[in-house]
C-alpha cells in the first residue's frame, strides 16, 4: 500500500526518527549502564520491544535497511521447523529484544562493569580452553544472545583472546553516536582480553595470522554469507547445506590451529552460561561439521535469540541435510 504522507512529511518524520535514534545511542544507552543491573536489564528489554514494534536497529536507520523486520521474519520462515505465523512473529520480536540486550551489555563493557556479572561454563573444564595453549584456537559463534559478553568471560579465564570485527560499523552513514557506541564496546571488551585485540577484518588478515601463530585465541562470527570476492565453504547449517564465509576456517587451517565454538546466553539477571563446543583439528571435516551442528542446535532451540536471522535468506540451502 502506498504511503498517504507526502514527500515533505516523510522527510520530516525520518529526521525525527534519526534524531531520536541519535539520542538513544548518545544518551539513553550510556545512562542505562550507570543504573542498578536489574533496572538496566529491564529497560533494555523494554527498549527491545519498542524496536520490534518500529522495526528499528542501527542498520535500518543508518544504512537504509528498513526491511529488517520483514527480512527477519523471512529468515525464520527458512528454518526447518513447523511454526505458525504467531510463533514466527514472536521469534522476530524476540530477535530485537536480544539485540537490544547486547547493546546494553556493550555499554556495561564500556563502563567496566563486567565484574558484576557471573558466568557458568559448560562442560566442566571449558573455562580453561583459552589458557596455556600449544597452538592457536579459532572459536566460532553466531550473532546469538550475549556472544560479545561471552568473549569477555573467556578472557577472564586466562589466555590471550582476540576478536574479529567489521568496519561496517564505522560507515560514514552511521550516526556518530552509533559509531562511538561500537568503538566504546570494542575498547571496553579489550580490557578483559589479556592483551588481546578487536580488529576489523577489512584491515587485512596478517594480524590474525600472527595471533594464531602465537597460540592465541581468535573469536569469529560464523553465521555470515559470503562477501563479494571472499572465501566460501559449504557446510551443514540450519537444516541444509549452505554456502558461508570461510575466512575463519582458512585462518585456522593455514596456521595449524584448532577449531571450536561457543554459545553465551543469559540465564537470569546478570547471570550467564557459556557452552563450549570442544575444539578439534581444523583440517578434520568432522570438526567443522560438529561446530556448525552445535551452533545450529542452539539457534533451533531458541530461534528468537538469533539476531542475524535476516541474513538467512541470503544463504539458501543447496540441498537438505540427509
JSON list of N, CA and C in Angstrom, two decimals, residues 21-46:
[
{"chain": "A", "resi": 21, "resn": "UNK", "atom": "N", "xyz": [16.99, 8.39, 17.28]},
{"chain": "A", "resi": 21, "resn": "UNK", "atom": "CA", "xyz": [17.99, 7.33, 17.18]},
{"chain": "A", "resi": 21, "resn": "UNK", "atom": "C", "xyz": [19.33, 7.81, 17.75]},
{"chain": "A", "resi": 22, "resn": "UNK", "atom": "N", "xyz": [19.70, 9.04, 17.42]},
{"chain": "A", "resi": 22, "resn": "UNK", "atom": "CA", "xyz": [20.94, 9.61, 17.95]},
{"chain": "A", "resi": 22, "resn": "UNK", "atom": "C", "xyz": [20.88, 9.73, 19.47]},
{"chain": "A", "resi": 23, "resn": "UNK", "atom": "N", "xyz": [19.78, 10.25, 19.99]},
{"chain": "A", "resi": 23, "resn": "UNK", "atom": "CA", "xyz": [19.64, 10.40, 21.44]},
{"chain": "A", "resi": 23, "resn": "UNK", "atom": "C", "xyz": [19.69, 9.04, 22.14]},
{"chain": "A", "resi": 24, "resn": "UNK", "atom": "N", "xyz": [19.12, 8.05, 21.52]},
{"chain": "A", "resi": 24, "resn": "UNK", "atom": "CA", "xyz": [19.09, 6.70, 22.09]},
{"chain": "A", "resi": 24, "resn": "UNK", "atom": "C", "xyz": [20.50, 6.20, 22.35]},
{"chain": "A", "resi": 25, "resn": "UNK", "atom": "N", "xyz": [21.37, 6.31, 21.34]},
{"chain": "A", "resi": 25, "resn": "UNK", "atom": "CA", "xyz": [22.74, 5.81, 21.48]},
{"chain": "A", "resi": 25, "resn": "UNK", "atom": "C", "xyz": [23.66, 6.80, 22.21]},
{"chain": "A", "resi": 26, "resn": "UNK", "atom": "N", "xyz": [23.41, 8.08, 22.06]},
{"chain": "A", "resi": 26, "resn": "UNK", "atom": "CA", "xyz": [24.28, 9.08, 22.67]},
{"chain": "A", "resi": 26, "resn": "UNK", "atom": "C", "xyz": [24.00, 9.27, 24.15]},
{"chain": "A", "resi": 27, "resn": "UNK", "atom": "N", "xyz": [22.75, 9.10, 24.56]},
{"chain": "A", "resi": 27, "resn": "UNK", "atom": "CA", "xyz": [22.37, 9.42, 25.93]},
{"chain": "A", "resi": 27, "resn": "UNK", "atom": "C", "xyz": [21.74, 8.25, 26.68]},
{"chain": "A", "resi": 28, "resn": "UNK", "atom": "N", "xyz": [20.70, 7.63, 26.07]},
{"chain": "A", "resi": 28, "resn": "UNK", "atom": "CA", "xyz": [19.94, 6.62, 26.81]},
{"chain": "A", "resi": 28, "resn": "UNK", "atom": "C", "xyz": [20.79, 5.41, 27.18]},
{"chain": "A", "resi": 29, "resn": "UNK", "atom": "N", "xyz": [21.44, 4.78, 26.19]},
{"chain": "A", "resi": 29, "resn": "UNK", "atom": "CA", "xyz": [22.22, 3.57, 26.47]},
{"chain": "A", "resi": 29, "resn": "UNK", "atom": "C", "xyz": [23.34, 3.81, 27.49]},
{"chain": "A", "resi": 30, "resn": "UNK", "atom": "N", "xyz": [24.15, 4.87, 27.34]},
{"chain": "A", "resi": 30, "resn": "UNK", "atom": "CA", "xyz": [25.17, 5.10, 28.37]},
{"chain": "A", "resi": 30, "resn": "UNK", "atom": "C", "xyz": [24.58, 5.36, 29.75]},
{"chain": "A", "resi": 31, "resn": "UNK", "atom": "N", "xyz": [23.42, 6.02, 29.80]},
{"chain": "A", "resi": 31, "resn": "UNK", "atom": "CA", "xyz": [22.77, 6.26, 31.10]},
{"chain": "A", "resi": 31, "resn": "UNK", "atom": "C", "xyz": [22.28, 4.96, 31.72]},
{"chain": "A", "resi": 32, "resn": "UNK", "atom": "N", "xyz": [21.76, 4.06, 30.90]},
{"chain": "A", "resi": 32, "resn": "UNK", "atom": "CA", "xyz": [21.29, 2.77, 31.40]},
{"chain": "A", "resi": 32, "resn": "UNK", "atom": "C", "xyz": [22.42, 1.99, 32.06]},
{"chain": "A", "resi": 33, "resn": "UNK", "atom": "N", "xyz": [23.64, 2.14, 31.53]},
{"chain": "A", "resi": 33, "resn": "UNK", "atom": "CA", "xyz": [24.78, 1.39, 32.05]},
{"chain": "A", "resi": 33, "resn": "UNK", "atom": "C", "xyz": [25.21, 1.87, 33.43]},
{"chain": "A", "resi": 34, "resn": "UNK", "atom": "N", "xyz": [24.68, 3.01, 33.87]},
{"chain": "A", "resi": 34, "resn": "UNK", "atom": "CA", "xyz": [25.02, 3.52, 35.20]},
{"chain": "A", "resi": 34, "resn": "UNK", "atom": "C", "xyz": [23.97, 3.15, 36.24]},
{"chain": "A", "resi": 35, "resn": "UNK", "atom": "N", "xyz": [22.89, 2.51, 35.80]},
{"chain": "A", "resi": 35, "resn": "UNK", "atom": "CA", "xyz": [21.80, 2.13, 36.71]},
{"chain": "A", "resi": 35, "resn": "UNK", "atom": "C", "xyz": [22.11, 0.79, 37.37]},
{"chain": "A", "resi": 36, "resn": "UNK", "atom": "N", "xyz": [21.41, 0.46, 38.47]},
{"chain": "A", "resi": 36, "resn": "UNK", "atom": "CA", "xyz": [21.50, -0.90, 39.01]},
{"chain": "A", "resi": 36, "resn": "UNK", "atom": "C", "xyz": [21.16, -1.91, 37.91]},
{"chain": "A", "resi": 37, "resn": "UNK", "atom": "N", "xyz": [21.79, -3.07, 37.96]},
{"chain": "A", "resi": 37, "resn": "UNK", "atom": "CA", "xyz": [21.64, -4.04, 36.88]},
{"chain": "A", "resi": 37, "resn": "UNK", "atom": "C", "xyz": [20.19, -4.42, 36.61]},
{"chain": "A", "resi": 38, "resn": "UNK", "atom": "N", "xyz": [19.41, -4.62, 37.66]},
{"chain": "A", "resi": 38, "resn": "UNK", "atom": "CA", "xyz": [18.01, -5.04, 37.47]},
{"chain": "A", "resi": 38, "resn": "UNK", "atom": "C", "xyz": [17.25, -3.99, 36.67]},
{"chain": "A", "resi": 39, "resn": "UNK", "atom": "N", "xyz": [17.48, -2.72, 36.97]},
{"chain": "A", "resi": 39, "resn": "UNK", "atom": "CA", "xyz": [16.82, -1.66, 36.23]},
{"chain": "A", "resi": 39, "resn": "UNK", "atom": "C", "xyz": [17.32, -1.61, 34.79]},
{"chain": "A", "resi": 40, "resn": "UNK", "atom": "N", "xyz": [18.64, -1.71, 34.62]},
{"chain": "A", "resi": 40, "resn": "UNK", "atom": "CA", "xyz": [19.21, -1.64, 33.28]},
{"chain": "A", "resi": 40, "resn": "UNK", "atom": "C", "xyz": [18.71, -2.74, 32.37]},
{"chain": "A", "resi": 41, "resn": "UNK", "atom": "N", "xyz": [18.68, -3.97, 32.87]},
{"chain": "A", "resi": 41, "resn": "UNK", "atom": "CA", "xyz": [18.21, -5.07, 32.04]},
{"chain": "A", "resi": 41, "resn": "UNK", "atom": "C", "xyz": [16.72, -4.94, 31.73]},
{"chain": "A", "resi": 42, "resn": "UNK", "atom": "N", "xyz": [15.94, -4.44, 32.67]},
{"chain": "A", "resi": 42, "resn": "UNK", "atom": "CA", "xyz": [14.51, -4.24, 32.42]},
{"chain": "A", "resi": 42, "resn": "UNK", "atom": "C", "xyz": [14.29, -3.19, 31.33]},
{"chain": "A", "resi": 43, "resn": "UNK", "atom": "N", "xyz": [15.04, -2.09, 31.41]},
{"chain": "A", "resi": 43, "resn": "UNK", "atom": "CA", "xyz": [14.93, -1.06, 30.38]},
{"chain": "A", "resi": 43, "resn": "UNK", "atom": "C", "xyz": [15.41, -1.57, 29.03]},
{"chain": "A", "resi": 44, "resn": "UNK", "atom": "N", "xyz": [16.45, -2.41, 29.03]},
{"chain": "A", "resi": 44, "resn": "UNK", "atom": "CA", "xyz": [16.94, -2.98, 27.78]},
{"chain": "A", "resi": 44, "resn": "UNK", "atom": "C", "xyz": [15.86, -3.83, 27.12]},
{"chain": "A", "resi": 45, "resn": "UNK", "atom": "N", "xyz": [15.13, -4.59, 27.93]},
{"chain": "A", "resi": 45, "resn": "UNK", "atom": "CA", "xyz": [14.04, -5.41, 27.39]},
{"chain": "A", "resi": 45, "resn": "UNK", "atom": "C", "xyz": [12.94, -4.54, 26.81]},
{"chain": "A", "resi": 46, "resn": "UNK", "atom": "N", "xyz": [12.57, -3.48, 27.54]},
{"chain": "A", "resi": 46, "resn": "UNK", "atom": "CA", "xyz": [11.54, -2.56, 27.05]},
{"chain": "A", "resi": 46, "resn": "UNK", "atom": "C", "xyz": [12.00, -1.89, 25.76]}
]
